[in-house]
Structures are given as C-alpha cells and as structure tokens.
mmCIF file of C-alpha atoms and ligand atoms in Angstrom:
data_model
loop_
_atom_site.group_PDB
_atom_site.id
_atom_site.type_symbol
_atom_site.label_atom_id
_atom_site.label_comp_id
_atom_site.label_asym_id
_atom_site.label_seq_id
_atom_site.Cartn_x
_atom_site.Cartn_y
_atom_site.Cartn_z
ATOM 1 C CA UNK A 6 14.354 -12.695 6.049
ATOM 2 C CA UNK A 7 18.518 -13.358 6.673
ATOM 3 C CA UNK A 8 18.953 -10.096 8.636
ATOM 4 C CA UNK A 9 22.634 -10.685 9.172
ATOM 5 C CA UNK A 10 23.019 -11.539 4.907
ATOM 6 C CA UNK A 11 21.364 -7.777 4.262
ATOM 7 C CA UNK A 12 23.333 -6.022 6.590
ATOM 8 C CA UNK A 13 26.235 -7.341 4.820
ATOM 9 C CA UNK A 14 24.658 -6.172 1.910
ATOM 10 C CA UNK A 15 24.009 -3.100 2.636
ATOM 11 C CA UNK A 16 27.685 -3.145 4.303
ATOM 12 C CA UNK A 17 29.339 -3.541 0.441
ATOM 13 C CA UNK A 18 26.825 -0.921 -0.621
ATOM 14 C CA UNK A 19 28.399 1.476 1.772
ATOM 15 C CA UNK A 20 31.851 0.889 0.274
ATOM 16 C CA UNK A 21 30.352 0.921 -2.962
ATOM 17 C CA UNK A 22 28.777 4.454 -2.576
ATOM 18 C CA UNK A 23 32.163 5.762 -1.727
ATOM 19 C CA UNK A 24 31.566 5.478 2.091
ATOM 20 C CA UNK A 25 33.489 4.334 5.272
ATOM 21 C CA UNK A 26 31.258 1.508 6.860
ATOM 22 C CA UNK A 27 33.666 1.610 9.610
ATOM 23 C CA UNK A 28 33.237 5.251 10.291
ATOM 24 C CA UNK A 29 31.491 6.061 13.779
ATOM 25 C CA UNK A 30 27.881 7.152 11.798
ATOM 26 C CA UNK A 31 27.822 4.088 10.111
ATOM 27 C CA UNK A 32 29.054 1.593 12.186
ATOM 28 C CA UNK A 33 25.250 0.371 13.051
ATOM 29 C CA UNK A 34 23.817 1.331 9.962
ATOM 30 C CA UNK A 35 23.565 -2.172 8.034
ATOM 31 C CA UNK A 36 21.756 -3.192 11.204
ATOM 32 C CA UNK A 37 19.407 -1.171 11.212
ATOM 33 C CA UNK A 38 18.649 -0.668 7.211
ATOM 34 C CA UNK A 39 18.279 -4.840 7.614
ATOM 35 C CA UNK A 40 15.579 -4.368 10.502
ATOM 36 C CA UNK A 41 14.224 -1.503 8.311
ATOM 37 C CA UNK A 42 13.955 -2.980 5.327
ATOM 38 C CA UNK A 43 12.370 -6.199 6.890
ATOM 39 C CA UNK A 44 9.417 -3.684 8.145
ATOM 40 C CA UNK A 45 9.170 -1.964 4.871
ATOM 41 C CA UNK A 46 8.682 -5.060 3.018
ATOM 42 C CA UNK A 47 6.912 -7.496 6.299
ATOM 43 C CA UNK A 48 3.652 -7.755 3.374
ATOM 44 C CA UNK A 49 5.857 -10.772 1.576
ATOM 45 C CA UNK A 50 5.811 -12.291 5.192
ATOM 46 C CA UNK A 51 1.861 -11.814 5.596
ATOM 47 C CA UNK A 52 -1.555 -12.813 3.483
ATOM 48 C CA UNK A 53 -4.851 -10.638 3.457
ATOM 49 C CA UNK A 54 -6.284 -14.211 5.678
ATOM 50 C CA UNK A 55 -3.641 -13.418 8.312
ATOM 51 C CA UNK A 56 -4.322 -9.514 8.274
ATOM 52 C CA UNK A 57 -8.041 -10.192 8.792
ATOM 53 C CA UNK A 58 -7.668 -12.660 11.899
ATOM 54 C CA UNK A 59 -11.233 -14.314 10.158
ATOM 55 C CA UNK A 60 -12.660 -10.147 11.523
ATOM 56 C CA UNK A 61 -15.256 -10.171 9.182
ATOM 57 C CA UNK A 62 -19.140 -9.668 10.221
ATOM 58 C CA UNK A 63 -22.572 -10.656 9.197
ATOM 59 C CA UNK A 64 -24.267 -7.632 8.223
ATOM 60 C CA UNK A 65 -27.647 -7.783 6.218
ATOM 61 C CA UNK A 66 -28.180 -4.812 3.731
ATOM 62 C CA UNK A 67 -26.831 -3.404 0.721
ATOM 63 C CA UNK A 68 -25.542 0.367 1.314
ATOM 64 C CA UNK A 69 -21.867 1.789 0.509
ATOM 65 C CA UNK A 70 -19.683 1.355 2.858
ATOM 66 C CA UNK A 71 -16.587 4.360 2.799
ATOM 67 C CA UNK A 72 -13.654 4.089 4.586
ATOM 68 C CA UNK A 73 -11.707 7.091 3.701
ATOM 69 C CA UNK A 74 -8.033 8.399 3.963
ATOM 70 C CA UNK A 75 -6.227 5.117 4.677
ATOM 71 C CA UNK A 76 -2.614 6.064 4.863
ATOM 72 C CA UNK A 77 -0.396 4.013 2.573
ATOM 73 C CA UNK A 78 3.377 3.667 2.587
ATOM 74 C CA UNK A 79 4.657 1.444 -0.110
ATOM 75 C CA UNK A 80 8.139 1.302 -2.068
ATOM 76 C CA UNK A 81 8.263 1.140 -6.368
ATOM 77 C CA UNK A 82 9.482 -1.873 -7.684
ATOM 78 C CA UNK A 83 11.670 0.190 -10.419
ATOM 79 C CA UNK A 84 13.750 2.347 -7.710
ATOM 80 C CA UNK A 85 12.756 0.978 -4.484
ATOM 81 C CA UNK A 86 11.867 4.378 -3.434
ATOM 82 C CA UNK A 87 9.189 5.119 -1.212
ATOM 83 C CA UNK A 88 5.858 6.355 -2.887
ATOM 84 C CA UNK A 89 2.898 7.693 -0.103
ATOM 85 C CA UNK A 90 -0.477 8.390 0.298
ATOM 86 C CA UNK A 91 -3.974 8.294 0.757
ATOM 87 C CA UNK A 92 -6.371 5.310 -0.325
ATOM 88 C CA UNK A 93 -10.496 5.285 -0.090
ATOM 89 C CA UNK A 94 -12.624 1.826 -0.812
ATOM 90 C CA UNK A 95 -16.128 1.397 -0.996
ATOM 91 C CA UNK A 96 -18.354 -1.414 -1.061
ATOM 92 C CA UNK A 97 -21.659 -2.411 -1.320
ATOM 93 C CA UNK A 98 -21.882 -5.337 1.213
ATOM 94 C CA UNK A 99 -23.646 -8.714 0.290
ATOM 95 C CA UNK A 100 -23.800 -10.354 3.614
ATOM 96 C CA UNK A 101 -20.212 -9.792 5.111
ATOM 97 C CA UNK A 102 -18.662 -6.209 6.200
ATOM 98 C CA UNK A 103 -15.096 -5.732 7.320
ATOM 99 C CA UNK A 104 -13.670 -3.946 10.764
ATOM 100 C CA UNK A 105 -12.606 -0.063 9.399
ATOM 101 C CA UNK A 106 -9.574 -1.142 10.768
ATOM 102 C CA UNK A 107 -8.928 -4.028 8.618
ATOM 103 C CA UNK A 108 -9.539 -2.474 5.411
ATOM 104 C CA UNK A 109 -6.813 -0.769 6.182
ATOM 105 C CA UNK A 110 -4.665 -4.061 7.652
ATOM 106 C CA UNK A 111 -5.823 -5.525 4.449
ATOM 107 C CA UNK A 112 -3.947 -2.783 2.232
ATOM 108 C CA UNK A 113 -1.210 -3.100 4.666
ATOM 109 C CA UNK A 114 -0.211 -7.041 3.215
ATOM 110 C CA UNK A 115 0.163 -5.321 -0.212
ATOM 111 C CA UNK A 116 1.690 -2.138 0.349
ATOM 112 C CA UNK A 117 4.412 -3.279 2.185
ATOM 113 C CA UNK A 118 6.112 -4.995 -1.136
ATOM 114 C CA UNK A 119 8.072 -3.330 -4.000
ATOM 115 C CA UNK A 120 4.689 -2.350 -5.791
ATOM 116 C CA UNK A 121 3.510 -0.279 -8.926
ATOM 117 C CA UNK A 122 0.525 2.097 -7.468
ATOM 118 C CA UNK A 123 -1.763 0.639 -9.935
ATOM 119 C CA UNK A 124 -1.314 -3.112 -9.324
ATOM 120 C CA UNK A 125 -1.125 -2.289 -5.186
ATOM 121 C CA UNK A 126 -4.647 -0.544 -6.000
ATOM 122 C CA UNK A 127 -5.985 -3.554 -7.847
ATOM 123 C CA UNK A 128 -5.104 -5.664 -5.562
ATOM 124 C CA UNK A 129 -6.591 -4.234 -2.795
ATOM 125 C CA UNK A 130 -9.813 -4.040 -4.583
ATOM 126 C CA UNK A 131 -9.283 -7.640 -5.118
ATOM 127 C CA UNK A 132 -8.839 -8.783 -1.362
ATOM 128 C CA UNK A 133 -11.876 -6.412 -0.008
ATOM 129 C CA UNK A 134 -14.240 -8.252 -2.801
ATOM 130 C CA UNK A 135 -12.250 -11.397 -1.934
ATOM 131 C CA UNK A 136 -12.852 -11.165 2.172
ATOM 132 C CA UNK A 137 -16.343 -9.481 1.922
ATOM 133 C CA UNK A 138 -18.086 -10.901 -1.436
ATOM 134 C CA UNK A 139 -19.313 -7.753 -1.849
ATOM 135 C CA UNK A 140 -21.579 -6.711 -4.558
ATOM 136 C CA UNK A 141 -19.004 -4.321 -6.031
ATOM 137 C CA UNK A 142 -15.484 -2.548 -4.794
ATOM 138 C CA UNK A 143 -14.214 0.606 -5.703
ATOM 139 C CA UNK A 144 -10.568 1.790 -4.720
ATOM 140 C CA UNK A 145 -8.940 5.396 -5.753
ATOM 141 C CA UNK A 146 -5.525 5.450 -4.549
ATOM 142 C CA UNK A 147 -3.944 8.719 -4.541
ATOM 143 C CA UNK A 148 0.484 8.819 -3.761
ATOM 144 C CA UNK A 149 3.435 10.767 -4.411
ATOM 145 C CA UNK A 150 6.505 9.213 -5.324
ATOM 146 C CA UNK A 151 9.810 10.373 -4.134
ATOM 147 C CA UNK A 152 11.308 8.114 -7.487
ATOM 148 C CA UNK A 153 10.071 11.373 -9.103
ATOM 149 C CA UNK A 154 10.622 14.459 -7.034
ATOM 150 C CA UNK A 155 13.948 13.343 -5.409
ATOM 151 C CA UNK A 156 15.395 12.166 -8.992
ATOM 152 C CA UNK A 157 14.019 15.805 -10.411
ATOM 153 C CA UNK A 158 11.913 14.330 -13.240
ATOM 154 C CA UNK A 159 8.457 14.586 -13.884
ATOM 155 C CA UNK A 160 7.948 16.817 -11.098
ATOM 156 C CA UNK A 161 4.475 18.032 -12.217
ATOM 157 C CA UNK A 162 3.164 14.153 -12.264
ATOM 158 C CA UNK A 163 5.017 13.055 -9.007
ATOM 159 C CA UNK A 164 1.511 13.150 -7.679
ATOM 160 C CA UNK A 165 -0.846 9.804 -8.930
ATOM 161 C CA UNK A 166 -4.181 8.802 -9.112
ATOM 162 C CA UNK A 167 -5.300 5.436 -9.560
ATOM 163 C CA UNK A 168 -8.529 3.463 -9.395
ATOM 164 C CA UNK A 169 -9.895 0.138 -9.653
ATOM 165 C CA UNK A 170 -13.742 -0.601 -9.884
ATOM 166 C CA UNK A 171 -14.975 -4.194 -9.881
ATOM 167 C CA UNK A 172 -18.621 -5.772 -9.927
ATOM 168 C CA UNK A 173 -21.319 -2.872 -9.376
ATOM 169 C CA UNK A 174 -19.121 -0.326 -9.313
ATOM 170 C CA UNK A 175 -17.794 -1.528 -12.784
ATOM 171 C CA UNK A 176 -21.378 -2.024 -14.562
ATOM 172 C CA UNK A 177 -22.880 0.593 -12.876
ATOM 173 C CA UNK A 178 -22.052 4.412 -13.191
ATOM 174 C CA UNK A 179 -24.469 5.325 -10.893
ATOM 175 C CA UNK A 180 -22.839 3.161 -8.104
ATOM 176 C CA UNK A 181 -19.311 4.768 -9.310
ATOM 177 C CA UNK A 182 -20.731 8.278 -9.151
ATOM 178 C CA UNK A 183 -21.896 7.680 -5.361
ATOM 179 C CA UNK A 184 -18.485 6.491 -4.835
ATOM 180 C CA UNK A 185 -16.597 9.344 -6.104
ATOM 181 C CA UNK A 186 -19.027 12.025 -4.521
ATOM 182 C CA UNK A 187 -18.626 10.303 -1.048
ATOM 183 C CA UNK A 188 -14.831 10.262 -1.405
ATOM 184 C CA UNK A 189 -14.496 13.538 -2.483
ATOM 185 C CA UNK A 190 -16.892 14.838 0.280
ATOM 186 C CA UNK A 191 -14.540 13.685 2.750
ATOM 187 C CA UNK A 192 -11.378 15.874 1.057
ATOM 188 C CA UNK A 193 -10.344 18.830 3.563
HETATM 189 ZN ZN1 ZN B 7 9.977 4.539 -9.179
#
C-alpha cells in the first residue's frame, strides 16, 4: 500500500469535507488515517496459508471442536464503516485440528477487507474446512454495524446474525443442533 498516495487522499478529502488540512488538529491526520487504514485493511496483504504459519496438528478423533467469542473487526464494503463482533466455529476434526489461536488468525485474513458479514462468515467457514479437512464447519457470526446506527436507519436490525454450515453440519441437524447448544452455552 502507497502510504504517502492515501494521505494525499485523505488530504483532498479534508478540503472536501469543508475542513482546514492545514489547521494544527489536522496537520498529521492523513498520516495517520494512511497507517490506519493500511491496518484496517492488512487481510488484502495476507492469505489464510500465511496466518496459519503450516500450525496445524495431527489429532485422531472425531468430536466438536468450539472455539467461542472470537472478536471480529471488519469494515462494509457499501460505507466502509466499521461493523463488530463476536464469531464461534465448530468442527468435527478428520485428522488435522487448528491452534485456538489461529482460528481466530484465520478470520483475521478476511475480516480485515471491505466485507459483507455474510460472505466474511462464509469464508471463514471455507478456510477452517480448507486448513483442517474437517468433516463439517459451522460458523455463526454475530456484528453490529455502525453503517446503521451512526446513519440512524434500521436501528432495530443494526445487530446481525449470520451462519454458514458446510459438510456434517450441513447434512446433519443433529451435528447443527450440538453446534448451536454449545455456542449458546457459552453466552454470558
Ligand atoms: Zn454498510
């Protein structure tokens, strides 16, 4: 990423708002929006393989595996306004499990892009059953989105819930029904 080119950018945005890029407040601002932006958005400069450093373990057995509450910051693609929350994944393991630490490196790569919640939750789903082979992966993402309650619209649905379900989790509702009473065990 050209930091200098979006701190120019964000420089004519300034003006354009009606501000003083000059004025004392400001004068670092395009600096640090560039450097701030590049963080926000450092999953275009990243892939699930790089996130997981090759971390993944033989494991025999076939139980669910839960990691719950995964904190998720990621910006919409139609306002490039932040939208936040919580993500749990399950899996039923095959032969390889993942670190709890890089499930949640692994929804890192796509939550730090301009997103939709249900695409960023699909493709999380995609990358655990991609890294693992699991037997099945389920992922309920749950996010507010400030697109909504700063803009004043929708207010009552500014809070989401999505989910994506693949292999055993799809074809089997018992597997799903595990999934959702284990997540929703873990809700304080
Ligand atoms: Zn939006």
């Amino acid at each position: 990423m050209n930091l200098d080119r979006v701190a120019e950018l964000i420089r004519e945005l300034l003006v354009e708002l009606g501000e003083d890029p000059t004025r004392e407040g400001l004068q670092k601002t395009p600096e640090r929006v560039a450097r701030s932006w590049e963080f926000l958005t450092r999953g275009y400069r990243t892939s699930p393989e790089k996130a997981l450093n090759e971390a993944v373990f033989r494991s025999p057995g076939s139980s669910m595996i839960i990691v719950r509450n995964i904190e998720i910051f990621s910006l919409c693609e139609h306002h490039m306004l932040p939208f936040y929350g919580k993500c749990h994944v399950g899996y039923i393991a095959r032969d390889k499990v993942l670190g709890v630490s890089k499930i949640a490196r692994l929804a890192e790569v796509f939550a730090r892009r301009l997103q939709i919640q249900e695409r960023l939750t699909e493709e999380v789903a995609a990358a655990v059953m991609k890294a693992t082979n699991a037997l099945g992966v389920g992922v309920v993402l749950e996010a507010k989105h400030l697109c909504m309650m700063m803009r004043g619209v929708e207010k009552q649905h500014s809070s989401m819930v999505t989910s994506a379900v693949l292999g055993s989790f799809r074809n089997d509702s018992r597997t799903r029904e595990e999934f959702l009473t284990l997540i929703r065990n873990g809700e304080n």
